[in-house]
Coordinates of N, CA and C and ligand atoms in Angstrom, one line a residue:
M1256 N 51.4 14.5 42.5 CA 51.6 13.9 40.9 C 51.9 15.7 39.9
T1257 N 52.9 15.7 38.7 CA 53.3 17.0 38.6 C 51.8 16.9 37.2
D1258 N 51.7 18.3 36.5 CA 50.4 18.2 35.6 C 50.6 17.3 34.5
N1259 N 52.5 17.2 34.1 CA 52.9 16.3 32.8 C 52.1 14.7 33.4
D1260 N 52.3 14.8 34.9 CA 52.5 13.1 34.9 C 50.5 12.6 34.9
L1261 N 50.0 13.7 35.1 CA 48.3 13.4 35.0 C 47.9 13.2 33.5
A1262 N 49.0 14.6 32.7 CA 48.6 14.1 30.8 C 49.2 12.7 30.4
T1263 N 49.8 11.6 31.0 CA 50.8 10.6 30.4 C 50.0 10.0 31.1
L1264 N 49.4 10.3 32.4 CA 48.3 8.7 33.2 C 46.9 9.3 32.0
Q1265 N 46.7 9.9 31.7 CA 45.2 10.1 31.0 C 45.5 9.9 29.4
Q1266 N 46.6 9.7 28.9 CA 46.8 9.5 27.2 C 46.8 8.0 27.7
Q1267 N 47.1 7.2 28.3 CA 47.8 6.2 28.6 C 46.3 5.5 29.0
A1268 N 45.3 6.1 30.0 CA 44.4 5.6 29.5 C 43.8 5.5 28.4
K1269 N 43.4 6.9 27.7 CA 42.7 7.1 26.5 C 43.0 5.9 25.5
T1270 N 45.0 5.2 25.5 CA 45.2 4.7 24.7 C 45.1 2.9 24.8
R1271 N 44.7 2.9 26.2 CA 44.2 1.2 26.3 C 43.0 1.1 25.7
R1272 N 41.9 2.4 26.1 CA 40.6 2.1 25.8 C 40.4 1.7 24.0
E1273 N 41.3 2.7 23.5 CA 41.5 3.0 21.9 C 41.5 0.9 21.9
I1274 N 42.5 0.9 22.3 CA 43.3 -0.7 22.0 C 42.3 -1.7 21.9
E1275 N 41.4 -1.8 23.2 CA 40.0 -2.4 24.1 C 39.2 -2.1 22.3
A1276 N 38.9 -1.5 22.3 CA 37.7 -1.1 21.8 C 38.2 -1.5 19.9
A1277 N 39.3 -1.8 19.7 CA 39.5 -2.0 18.3 C 40.1 -4.2 18.5
I1278 N 40.4 -4.2 19.3 CA 40.4 -5.7 19.6 C 38.8 -5.9 20.0
V1279 N 37.5 -5.5 20.1 CA 36.7 -5.8 20.5 C 36.2 -6.1 19.2
H1280 N 36.0 -4.9 18.3 CA 35.3 -4.4 17.1 C 35.7 -5.3 16.1
L1281 N 37.5 -5.9 16.1 CA 38.0 -7.3 15.2 C 37.6 -8.2 15.5
F1282 N 37.7 -8.6 16.7 CA 38.0 -10.0 17.5 C 36.3 -10.7 18.0
A1283 N 35.7 -9.7 18.5 CA 34.8 -10.4 19.9 C 33.4 -9.1 19.4
A1284 N 32.8 -8.6 18.2 CA 31.7 -8.2 18.6 C 30.7 -8.7 18.5
E1285 N 29.7 -7.6 19.4 CA 28.4 -8.1 19.9 C 27.7 -8.4 18.4
D1286 N 26.8 -9.8 18.6 CA 25.3 -9.3 18.0 C 24.4 -8.7 18.5
E1287 N 23.3 -9.0 17.5 CA 21.8 -8.5 18.7 C 21.8 -9.1 19.6
A1288 N 22.0 -10.4 19.2 CA 21.6 -11.1 20.6 C 21.8 -11.4 22.2
L1289 N 23.4 -10.8 21.4 CA 24.4 -10.7 22.6 C 23.4 -9.0 23.5
Q1290 N 23.5 -8.5 22.5 CA 22.8 -7.1 23.1 C 21.7 -7.0 23.7
Y1291 N 20.8 -8.1 22.8 CA 19.5 -8.0 23.5 C 19.6 -9.0 25.2
A1292 N 20.6 -9.7 25.1 CA 20.8 -10.4 26.6 C 21.0 -9.3 27.5
L1293 N 21.8 -8.1 26.8 CA 22.6 -7.3 28.2 C 21.6 -6.7 28.5
T1294 N 20.6 -6.1 27.1 CA 19.0 -4.9 27.6 C 17.9 -5.6 28.5
A1295 N 17.8 -7.0 28.4 CA 16.7 -7.8 29.0 C 17.3 -7.7 30.6
A1296 N 18.4 -7.7 31.0 CA 19.5 -8.3 31.9 C 19.4 -6.5 32.9
K1297 N 19.3 -5.5 32.3 CA 19.5 -4.2 32.6 C 17.6 -4.5 32.8
Q1298 N 16.7 -4.2 31.7 CA 15.3 -3.5 32.6 C 15.4 -4.7 33.9
A1299 N 15.4 -5.7 33.6 CA 14.6 -6.7 34.5 C 15.5 -6.4 35.6
G1300 N 16.8 -5.6 36.1 CA 17.4 -4.5 37.0 C 18.4 -5.4 37.4
L1301 N 19.0 -6.8 36.8 CA 19.6 -7.2 37.3 C 20.9 -6.5 37.7
P1302 N 22.2 -6.7 37.9 CA 23.4 -5.9 38.6 C 24.0 -6.5 36.8
Q1303 N 24.4 -5.5 36.5 CA 25.1 -5.0 35.4 C 26.8 -5.5 35.4
I1304 N 26.8 -6.8 36.0 CA 28.2 -7.7 36.0 C 28.8 -8.8 35.1
Q1305 N 28.6 -8.4 33.9 CA 28.2 -9.4 32.8 C 29.7 -9.4 33.0
I1306 N 30.6 -10.5 32.0 CA 31.7 -10.6 31.6 C 32.1 -9.5 30.5
S1307 N 33.0 -9.1 30.0 CA 33.5 -8.3 28.8 C 33.3 -9.3 27.4
P1308 N 33.0 -8.6 26.4 CA 33.0 -9.0 25.0 C 34.2 -10.3 24.6
I1309 N 35.8 -9.1 25.4 CA 36.6 -9.9 25.2 C 36.7 -11.0 26.2
Q1310 N 36.0 -11.3 27.4 CA 36.7 -12.7 27.7 C 35.6 -13.5 27.7
G1311 N 34.4 -13.0 26.8 CA 33.0 -14.1 25.7 C 34.1 -14.7 24.6
K1312 N 34.7 -13.9 24.3 CA 35.6 -14.4 23.1 C 36.7 -15.3 23.3
L1313 N 36.9 -15.1 24.5 CA 38.1 -16.0 25.2 C 37.8 -17.3 25.3
L1314 N 35.9 -17.1 26.7 CA 36.3 -18.2 27.1 C 35.6 -19.2 25.5
Q1315 N 35.9 -18.5 24.1 CA 35.1 -19.8 23.0 C 36.5 -20.1 22.6
L1316 N 37.8 -19.1 22.7 CA 38.8 -19.5 22.3 C 38.9 -20.7 23.2
L1317 N 39.2 -20.6 24.3 CA 39.1 -21.9 25.4 C 38.5 -23.1 25.2
A1318 N 37.3 -23.0 24.5 CA 36.8 -24.4 24.1 C 36.8 -24.9 23.2
A1319 N 37.6 -24.1 21.7 CA 38.0 -24.2 21.2 C 39.1 -25.0 21.7
A1320 N 40.1 -24.6 21.9 CA 41.2 -25.3 22.4 C 41.0 -26.7 23.2
C1321 N 39.6 -27.2 23.7 CA 39.4 -27.8 24.5 C 38.9 -28.9 23.1
N1322 N 38.8 -28.4 22.2 CA 38.0 -29.6 21.5 C 36.3 -29.8 22.3
A1323 N 36.0 -28.6 23.2 CA 34.7 -28.8 24.0 C 33.4 -29.4 23.3
R1324 N 33.1 -30.1 24.0 CA 31.4 -30.7 23.2 C 30.7 -30.9 24.5
K1325 N 30.8 -30.6 25.3 CA 30.2 -30.5 27.1 C 30.8 -29.3 28.0
I1326 N 29.9 -28.6 28.1 CA 30.3 -27.0 29.0 C 29.6 -26.9 30.1
L1327 N 29.9 -26.9 31.5 CA 29.4 -26.7 32.3 C 29.2 -25.4 32.9
E1328 N 28.3 -24.5 33.2 CA 28.4 -23.3 34.0 C 28.0 -23.1 34.8
I1329 N 28.7 -22.3 35.9 CA 28.2 -22.6 37.6 C 27.8 -20.8 37.6
G1330 N 26.1 -20.6 37.6 CA 26.3 -19.0 37.8 C 25.8 -18.1 35.8
A1331 N 24.5 -18.4 36.2 CA 23.8 -17.6 34.5 C 23.8 -16.3 34.5
L1332 N 23.4 -15.5 35.7 CA 23.2 -14.2 35.5 C 21.6 -13.8 34.3
A1333 N 22.0 -13.6 33.4 CA 20.9 -13.1 32.7 C 21.8 -14.0 31.1
G1334 N 22.3 -14.9 31.3 CA 22.8 -15.6 29.8 C 23.6 -15.5 29.0
Y1335 N 24.0 -13.9 29.1 CA 25.4 -13.6 28.6 C 26.2 -13.9 28.0
S1336 N 26.9 -14.7 28.8 CA 28.2 -15.6 28.9 C 27.7 -17.4 28.2
G1337 N 26.5 -17.7 28.9 CA 26.0 -18.7 27.6 C 25.7 -18.8 26.8
I1338 N 25.3 -17.3 26.3 CA 25.0 -17.3 25.2 C 27.0 -17.8 24.0
W1339 N 27.9 -16.7 24.2 CA 29.0 -16.7 24.0 C 29.8 -18.5 24.6
L1340 N 29.9 -19.3 25.4 CA 29.9 -19.9 25.5 C 28.8 -21.2 24.6
A1341 N 28.1 -21.3 24.3 CA 26.6 -22.0 23.1 C 27.3 -22.1 21.9
R1342 N 27.7 -20.9 21.8 CA 27.9 -20.5 20.1 C 29.2 -21.6 20.2
A1343 N 30.2 -21.7 20.8 CA 31.7 -22.1 20.6 C 30.5 -23.6 20.5
L1344 N 29.5 -24.7 20.9 CA 29.6 -25.5 20.9 C 29.1 -26.2 19.5
P1345 N 29.8 -27.6 19.0 CA 29.4 -27.9 17.6 C 27.5 -28.4 17.9
A1346 N 26.8 -28.7 16.9 CA 25.9 -28.9 16.7 C 25.3 -29.6 17.9
D1347 N 26.3 -30.9 18.0 CA 25.3 -31.6 19.0 C 25.9 -31.5 20.3
G1348 N 26.9 -30.2 20.9 CA 26.9 -30.2 22.3 C 26.3 -30.0 22.8
R1349 N 26.5 -29.4 24.4 CA 25.2 -29.4 25.3 C 26.2 -28.6 25.9
L1350 N 25.5 -27.2 26.7 CA 26.0 -26.2 27.5 C 24.7 -26.3 28.8
I1351 N 25.4 -26.2 29.5 CA 23.8 -26.8 31.2 C 24.7 -25.9 32.2
T1352 N 23.1 -24.3 32.3 CA 23.9 -23.9 33.5 C 23.2 -23.0 34.6
L1353 N 24.0 -23.7 36.1 CA 23.3 -23.3 36.9 C 22.8 -22.2 37.3
E1354 N 21.2 -21.7 37.7 CA 21.3 -20.4 38.1 C 20.0 -20.8 39.8
V1355 N 20.6 -20.1 40.3 CA 19.6 -20.4 41.4 C 18.5 -19.6 41.6
N1356 N 18.4 -18.2 41.2 CA 17.2 -17.1 40.8 C 16.4 -17.8 39.7
P1357 N 15.0 -18.1 40.0 CA 14.3 -18.8 38.5 C 13.8 -17.9 38.2
D1358 N 13.6 -16.5 38.3 CA 13.4 -15.4 37.3 C 14.6 -14.7 36.5
H1359 N 15.7 -15.1 37.0 CA 16.8 -14.9 36.4 C 16.9 -15.9 35.1
A1360 N 16.5 -17.4 35.4 CA 16.9 -18.2 34.5 C 15.6 -18.3 33.6
N1361 N 14.3 -18.0 34.2 CA 13.3 -17.4 32.6 C 14.2 -16.4 32.0
I1362 N 15.0 -15.1 32.0 CA 15.3 -14.2 31.4 C 16.9 -14.6 30.6
V1363 N 17.6 -15.8 31.2 CA 18.4 -16.6 30.5 C 17.7 -17.5 29.2
R1364 N 16.7 -18.3 29.5 CA 15.7 -19.2 29.2 C 15.6 -17.9 27.8
N1365 N 14.8 -17.1 28.0 CA 14.9 -16.5 26.6 C 16.0 -15.3 25.7
A1366 N 16.9 -15.3 26.4 CA 18.3 -14.7 25.6 C 18.5 -15.9 25.0
F1367 N 18.7 -17.3 25.5 CA 19.1 -18.5 25.1 C 18.0 -18.7 23.5
A1368 N 17.5 -18.4 23.3 CA 16.2 -18.5 22.2 C 16.5 -17.8 22.0
K1369 N 15.9 -16.3 21.9 CA 16.4 -15.2 21.1 C 18.0 -15.2 19.9
A1370 N 19.3 -16.0 20.8 CA 20.4 -16.5 20.3 C 20.2 -17.4 19.0
G1371 N 19.0 -18.1 19.4 CA 19.1 -19.7 18.8 C 20.4 -20.9 19.4
V1372 N 20.2 -20.7 20.3 CA 20.8 -22.0 20.9 C 20.1 -22.6 22.1
S1373 N 18.8 -22.7 22.0 CA 18.4 -23.2 23.0 C 18.1 -24.6 22.6
D1374 N 18.9 -25.2 21.2 CA 18.9 -26.4 21.3 C 20.0 -27.6 21.8
R1375 N 20.6 -26.1 21.8 CA 21.9 -26.9 23.2 C 22.2 -26.4 24.8
A1376 N 21.5 -25.3 24.8 CA 21.7 -24.9 26.3 C 20.8 -24.9 26.9
E1377 N 21.2 -25.0 28.1 CA 19.7 -25.8 28.7 C 20.4 -25.0 30.2
V1378 N 18.8 -24.3 31.3 CA 19.4 -24.3 32.5 C 18.9 -24.6 33.5
R1379 N 19.5 -25.1 34.4 CA 19.3 -25.9 35.3 C 18.7 -24.8 36.8
V1380 N 17.7 -24.7 37.4 CA 17.8 -24.1 38.8 C 17.9 -24.5 40.1
G1381 N 18.6 -24.2 40.7 CA 18.8 -24.6 41.8 C 19.6 -24.0 42.9
N1382 N 20.5 -24.4 43.9 CA 21.5 -24.0 44.5 C 22.8 -24.7 43.5
A1383 N 23.6 -24.5 43.1 CA 24.9 -25.1 42.7 C 25.6 -26.5 43.5
L1384 N 25.5 -25.9 44.6 CA 26.2 -27.0 45.6 C 25.1 -28.4 45.7
D1385 N 23.6 -28.0 45.4 CA 22.5 -29.1 45.5 C 22.2 -30.1 44.1
L1386 N 22.7 -29.2 42.9 CA 22.6 -29.9 41.7 C 24.4 -30.1 41.0
L1387 N 25.1 -29.6 41.4 CA 26.8 -30.0 40.7 C 26.5 -31.8 41.4
P1388 N 25.8 -32.5 42.3 CA 26.5 -34.2 42.7 C 25.3 -34.5 41.4
K1389 N 24.4 -34.0 41.2 CA 23.7 -34.7 40.0 C 24.0 -34.9 38.6
L1390 N 25.0 -34.3 38.4 CA 26.0 -34.1 37.0 C 26.6 -35.3 37.0
E1391 N 27.3 -35.6 38.4 CA 28.6 -36.7 37.7 C 27.8 -37.6 36.4
S1392 N 26.6 -38.3 36.0 CA 26.1 -39.0 35.3 C 26.2 -38.4 34.2
E1393 N 26.4 -36.7 33.7 CA 26.8 -36.9 32.5 C 28.2 -36.0 32.5
A1394 N 28.7 -36.6 33.4 CA 30.4 -35.4 32.7 C 30.8 -36.5 31.9
P1395 N 31.9 -36.4 31.4 CA 32.8 -35.1 32.1 C 32.8 -33.8 31.0
F1396 N 32.9 -32.9 31.9 CA 32.9 -32.1 30.8 C 34.1 -31.5 30.6
D1397 N 34.4 -30.6 28.7 CA 35.5 -30.1 28.5 C 35.4 -29.0 29.2
L1398 N 35.0 -28.2 29.4 CA 34.8 -26.5 30.2 C 34.3 -26.3 31.2
V1399 N 35.0 -25.6 32.2 CA 33.7 -25.4 33.6 C 34.3 -24.0 33.5
F1400 N 32.8 -23.0 33.5 CA 33.1 -22.0 34.3 C 32.4 -21.7 35.5
I1401 N 33.0 -20.9 36.2 CA 32.5 -20.5 37.3 C 32.4 -19.1 37.4
D1402 N 31.1 -18.6 37.8 CA 31.1 -17.3 37.7 C 29.6 -16.5 38.3
A1403 N 29.9 -17.5 39.4 CA 28.7 -17.3 40.8 C 29.0 -16.9 42.0
D1404 N 28.1 -17.3 43.0 CA 28.7 -16.2 44.6 C 30.0 -16.9 44.8
K1405 N 30.6 -15.8 45.5 CA 32.4 -16.2 45.7 C 32.4 -16.8 46.7
P1406 N 32.2 -16.8 47.9 CA 32.0 -17.1 49.2 C 32.4 -19.3 48.4
P1407 N 31.5 -19.8 48.2 CA 31.9 -21.0 47.9 C 32.6 -21.8 46.3
Y1408 N 33.5 -20.9 46.3 CA 34.2 -20.7 44.7 C 35.6 -22.6 45.4
P1409 N 35.9 -22.0 46.3 CA 36.5 -23.4 46.6 C 35.7 -25.0 46.0
Q1410 N 34.2 -25.0 46.8 CA 33.6 -26.2 46.6 C 33.5 -26.6 45.3
Y1411 N 33.3 -25.2 45.0 CA 33.0 -25.4 43.1 C 34.3 -25.9 42.5
L1412 N 35.1 -25.5 43.0 CA 36.3 -25.7 41.9 C 36.5 -27.8 42.8
D1413 N 36.4 -28.0 43.3 CA 36.2 -29.3 44.1 C 35.6 -30.1 42.7
W1414 N 34.1 -29.5 42.8 CA 33.1 -30.4 41.8 C 33.6 -30.5 40.1
A1415 N 34.4 -28.6 39.8 CA 34.9 -28.9 38.3 C 35.8 -30.0 38.5
L1416 N 36.3 -30.1 39.3 CA 37.8 -31.1 39.2 C 37.3 -32.5 39.4
R1417 N 36.2 -32.9 40.0 CA 35.1 -34.3 40.5 C 35.4 -34.3 38.7
L1418 N 34.0 -33.2 38.4 CA 33.4 -33.4 37.0 C 34.0 -33.2 35.1
A1419 N 35.7 -32.9 35.7 CA 36.3 -33.0 34.9 C 37.1 -34.2 34.3
C1420 N 38.0 -33.8 33.0 CA 39.0 -35.3 32.5 C 40.6 -33.9 32.6
P1421 N 41.2 -35.6 32.1 CA 42.5 -34.5 31.6 C 42.2 -33.4 30.3
G1422 N 42.8 -32.8 30.4 CA 42.4 -31.2 29.0 C 41.2 -29.9 29.6
S1423 N 40.6 -30.6 30.5 CA 39.5 -29.6 30.6 C 40.0 -28.9 31.1
I1424 N 39.1 -27.5 31.0 CA 39.5 -26.5 31.4 C 38.8 -25.5 32.1
I1425 N 39.2 -25.2 33.2 CA 38.2 -24.8 34.3 C 38.3 -23.0 34.4
V1426 N 37.5 -22.2 34.2 CA 37.7 -20.9 34.3 C 36.7 -20.4 35.2
A1427 N 37.6 -19.4 36.1 CA 37.0 -18.7 37.1 C 36.3 -17.4 37.2
D1428 N 35.7 -16.5 37.2 CA 35.9 -15.0 36.8 C 36.4 -14.2 38.3
N1429 N 36.4 -12.8 38.3 CA 36.7 -12.5 39.8 C 37.6 -12.7 40.7
C1430 N 38.6 -13.3 40.0 CA 39.9 -14.3 40.3 C 40.4 -12.7 40.4
V1431 N 40.8 -11.7 39.9 CA 41.7 -10.5 40.5 C 40.6 -9.7 41.4
R1432 N 40.1 -9.2 41.6 CA 39.1 -8.0 42.3 C 40.1 -7.1 42.6
G1433 N 40.3 -6.6 42.0 CA 41.6 -5.2 42.5 C 42.5 -5.6 43.1
G1434 N 42.8 -7.1 43.2 CA 44.0 -7.7 43.9 C 43.4 -8.0 45.5
K1435 N 42.6 -8.3 45.8 CA 41.9 -8.7 47.3 C 41.5 -9.3 47.3
A1436 N 41.8 -10.6 45.8 CA 41.7 -12.2 45.4 C 43.3 -13.1 45.8
F1437 N 44.2 -12.0 46.8 CA 45.4 -12.4 46.2 C 46.2 -12.1 48.2
G1438 N 45.4 -11.1 48.5 CA 45.7 -10.6 50.0 C 45.3 -11.7 51.1
K1439 N 45.4 -10.7 52.2 CA 44.2 -11.6 53.5 C 43.3 -11.1 53.2
P1440 N 42.3 -12.1 52.9 CA 41.1 -12.2 52.9 C 39.8 -11.2 54.1
E1441 N 39.3 -10.6 53.2 CA 38.8 -9.2 54.1 C 37.1 -9.9 54.5
D1442 N 36.6 -10.3 53.7 CA 35.1 -11.2 53.6 C 34.9 -12.4 53.4
E1443 N 33.8 -13.0 53.3 CA 33.2 -14.5 52.8 C 33.9 -14.3 51.4
G1444 N 33.7 -13.5 50.4 CA 33.3 -13.5 49.5 C 35.5 -13.4 49.1
T1445 N 35.5 -12.3 49.2 CA 37.3 -12.4 49.2 C 38.1 -13.7 49.5
A1446 N 37.8 -14.5 51.2 CA 38.3 -15.2 51.7 C 37.9 -16.9 50.8
G1447 N 36.9 -16.9 49.7 CA 36.5 -17.8 48.5 C 37.5 -17.5 47.7
L1448 N 37.5 -16.8 47.2 CA 38.4 -16.4 46.1 C 40.0 -16.3 45.6
V1449 N 40.6 -16.0 47.7 CA 42.0 -16.4 47.4 C 42.3 -17.8 47.9
E1450 N 41.0 -18.4 48.7 CA 41.8 -19.5 48.8 C 41.5 -20.2 47.3
Y1451 N 40.6 -20.2 46.4 CA 40.1 -20.6 45.3 C 41.4 -20.5 44.5
N1452 N 42.6 -18.9 44.3 CA 43.6 -18.7 43.8 C 44.9 -19.6 44.2
K1453 N 44.4 -19.9 45.3 CA 45.8 -20.4 46.3 C 46.1 -22.3 45.5
R1454 N 44.8 -22.7 46.2 CA 45.0 -23.8 45.1 C 44.9 -24.8 43.5
I1455 N 44.3 -23.4 42.8 CA 44.9 -23.9 41.4 C 45.9 -23.5 41.3
A1456 N 46.6 -22.7 41.9 CA 48.1 -22.2 41.9 C 48.6 -23.1 42.5
S1457 N 49.0 -23.9 43.3 CA 49.7 -25.2 44.0 C 49.2 -26.8 43.7
D1458 N 48.0 -26.6 42.3 CA 47.4 -28.4 42.8 C 48.2 -28.7 41.3
P1459 N 49.5 -29.7 41.7 CA 49.7 -30.5 40.5 C 49.1 -31.0 39.4
R1460 N 47.6 -31.2 39.6 CA 46.8 -31.7 38.2 C 46.6 -30.7 37.4
L1461 N 46.9 -29.2 38.2 CA 46.4 -28.2 37.8 C 47.4 -27.1 37.1
V1462 N 47.5 -26.3 35.5 CA 48.4 -25.2 35.8 C 47.7 -24.3 35.3
S1463 N 47.7 -23.1 35.9 CA 47.2 -22.2 36.1 C 47.8 -21.2 36.0
L1464 N 46.6 -19.8 35.4 CA 46.9 -18.5 35.7 C 46.1 -18.1 35.2
A1465 N 46.1 -16.5 37.2 CA 44.9 -15.5 37.5 C 45.6 -14.3 36.0
L1466 N 44.4 -13.7 35.6 CA 44.9 -12.3 34.0 C 44.2 -11.8 34.6
A1467 N 44.4 -10.3 34.6 CA 43.6 -9.1 34.8 C 43.3 -8.6 34.0
M1468 N 42.2 -8.8 33.2 CA 42.2 -8.7 32.1 C 40.6 -7.8 31.5
D1469 N 40.1 -7.7 32.4 CA 38.3 -7.2 32.3 C 38.6 -5.6 32.0
E1470 N 37.8 -4.5 31.9 CA 37.4 -3.3 31.1 C 38.8 -2.4 31.8
D1471 N 38.9 -2.5 32.7 CA 40.4 -1.3 33.4 C 41.3 -2.5 34.2
Y1472 N 41.2 -3.6 34.0 CA 42.7 -4.4 34.0 C 42.8 -4.6 35.8
T1473 N 41.7 -4.3 36.3 CA 41.7 -5.1 37.7 C 40.4 -6.3 38.1
D1474 N 40.3 -7.0 37.2 CA 39.6 -7.9 37.9 C 39.7 -8.9 36.2
G1475 N 39.1 -10.2 36.8 CA 39.6 -11.2 34.9 C 39.8 -12.2 35.8
F1476 N 39.6 -13.6 34.9 CA 39.9 -14.9 35.2 C 40.7 -15.3 35.3
A1477 N 41.0 -16.8 36.4 CA 41.6 -17.6 36.6 C 41.2 -18.4 35.2
I1478 N 42.2 -19.1 34.7 CA 42.2 -20.5 33.7 C 43.3 -21.2 34.3
A1479 N 42.9 -22.2 34.3 CA 43.1 -23.8 34.9 C 43.2 -24.8 34.0
V1480 N 44.3 -25.6 33.6 CA 44.2 -26.4 32.8 C 44.6 -27.8 33.1
V1481 N 43.8 -28.7 33.1 CA 44.0 -30.4 33.6 C 44.4 -30.9 32.9
R1482 N 45.9 -31.0 33.7 CA 46.6 -32.1 32.7 C 46.3 -33.4 32.9
H1483 N 47.2 -33.5 30.6 CA 47.4 -35.2 30.9 C 48.2 -35.7 31.6
S1484 N 48.0 -36.9 32.8 CA 49.3 -37.5 33.7 C 50.2 -37.7 32.9
Ligands
DHB1676 C1 30.1 -9.7 41.6 C2 30.1 -10.9 41.1 C3 30.9 -11.0 39.9 O1 30.4 -12.7 39.2 C4 31.3 -9.4 38.8 O2 31.5 -9.6 37.3 C5 31.0 -8.8 39.4 C6 31.2 -8.6 40.6 C7 29.3 -8.9 42.5 O3 29.3 -9.6 43.0 O4 30.1 -8.2 43.2
MG1677 MG1 31.3 -12.6 37.7

């Protein structure tokens, strides 16, 4: 690579960062509560793997597009994405978020209280595969956001489809993973993601797309819309 090539790449990277910052500033600015959720997560030693502000706003856009009144989140982490989701709901809407770690669940509840969404956002503690069967009486969910452990992503998809209805939108995080979500699986986690992508891409009930759209365009959401038959 020549010095010139390098300079071009650096300029392109700088341009992308500036574009991202401008989009966040105009469309997806974080308020105090969202920033608090990030700070609280950091202080508690949680991994810094939250979705980006643009991804948070995209979740809100998708919730609006399907007129979401009931949202299910699988994997709450520190509540950052949950705040974006809950704020997309009408006053009588409901977010149920599933979290396996009870300590994390308390952090999530605090974050929801700080964001003023405790009236519509509820954390349920346990293994998602144990909790999901208990949600059938509360279905259908208009939007399902999957962002939990990666090996069971295909099972989470089965549940999402079961708990959805025509017009529902199923979003899953980390479905690009630097390209590992499309190749030959390297481990259980990538195997789950590869299988998830194959399934949503070929399921005739769904219109689906994986998008490389995180901060450095190496990971992102897979979005699947349940067709009206
Ligand atoms: C990991 C999990 C995530 O949900 C994410 O967004 C990034 C990384 C992980 O387990 O490594
Ligand atoms: Mg994730």
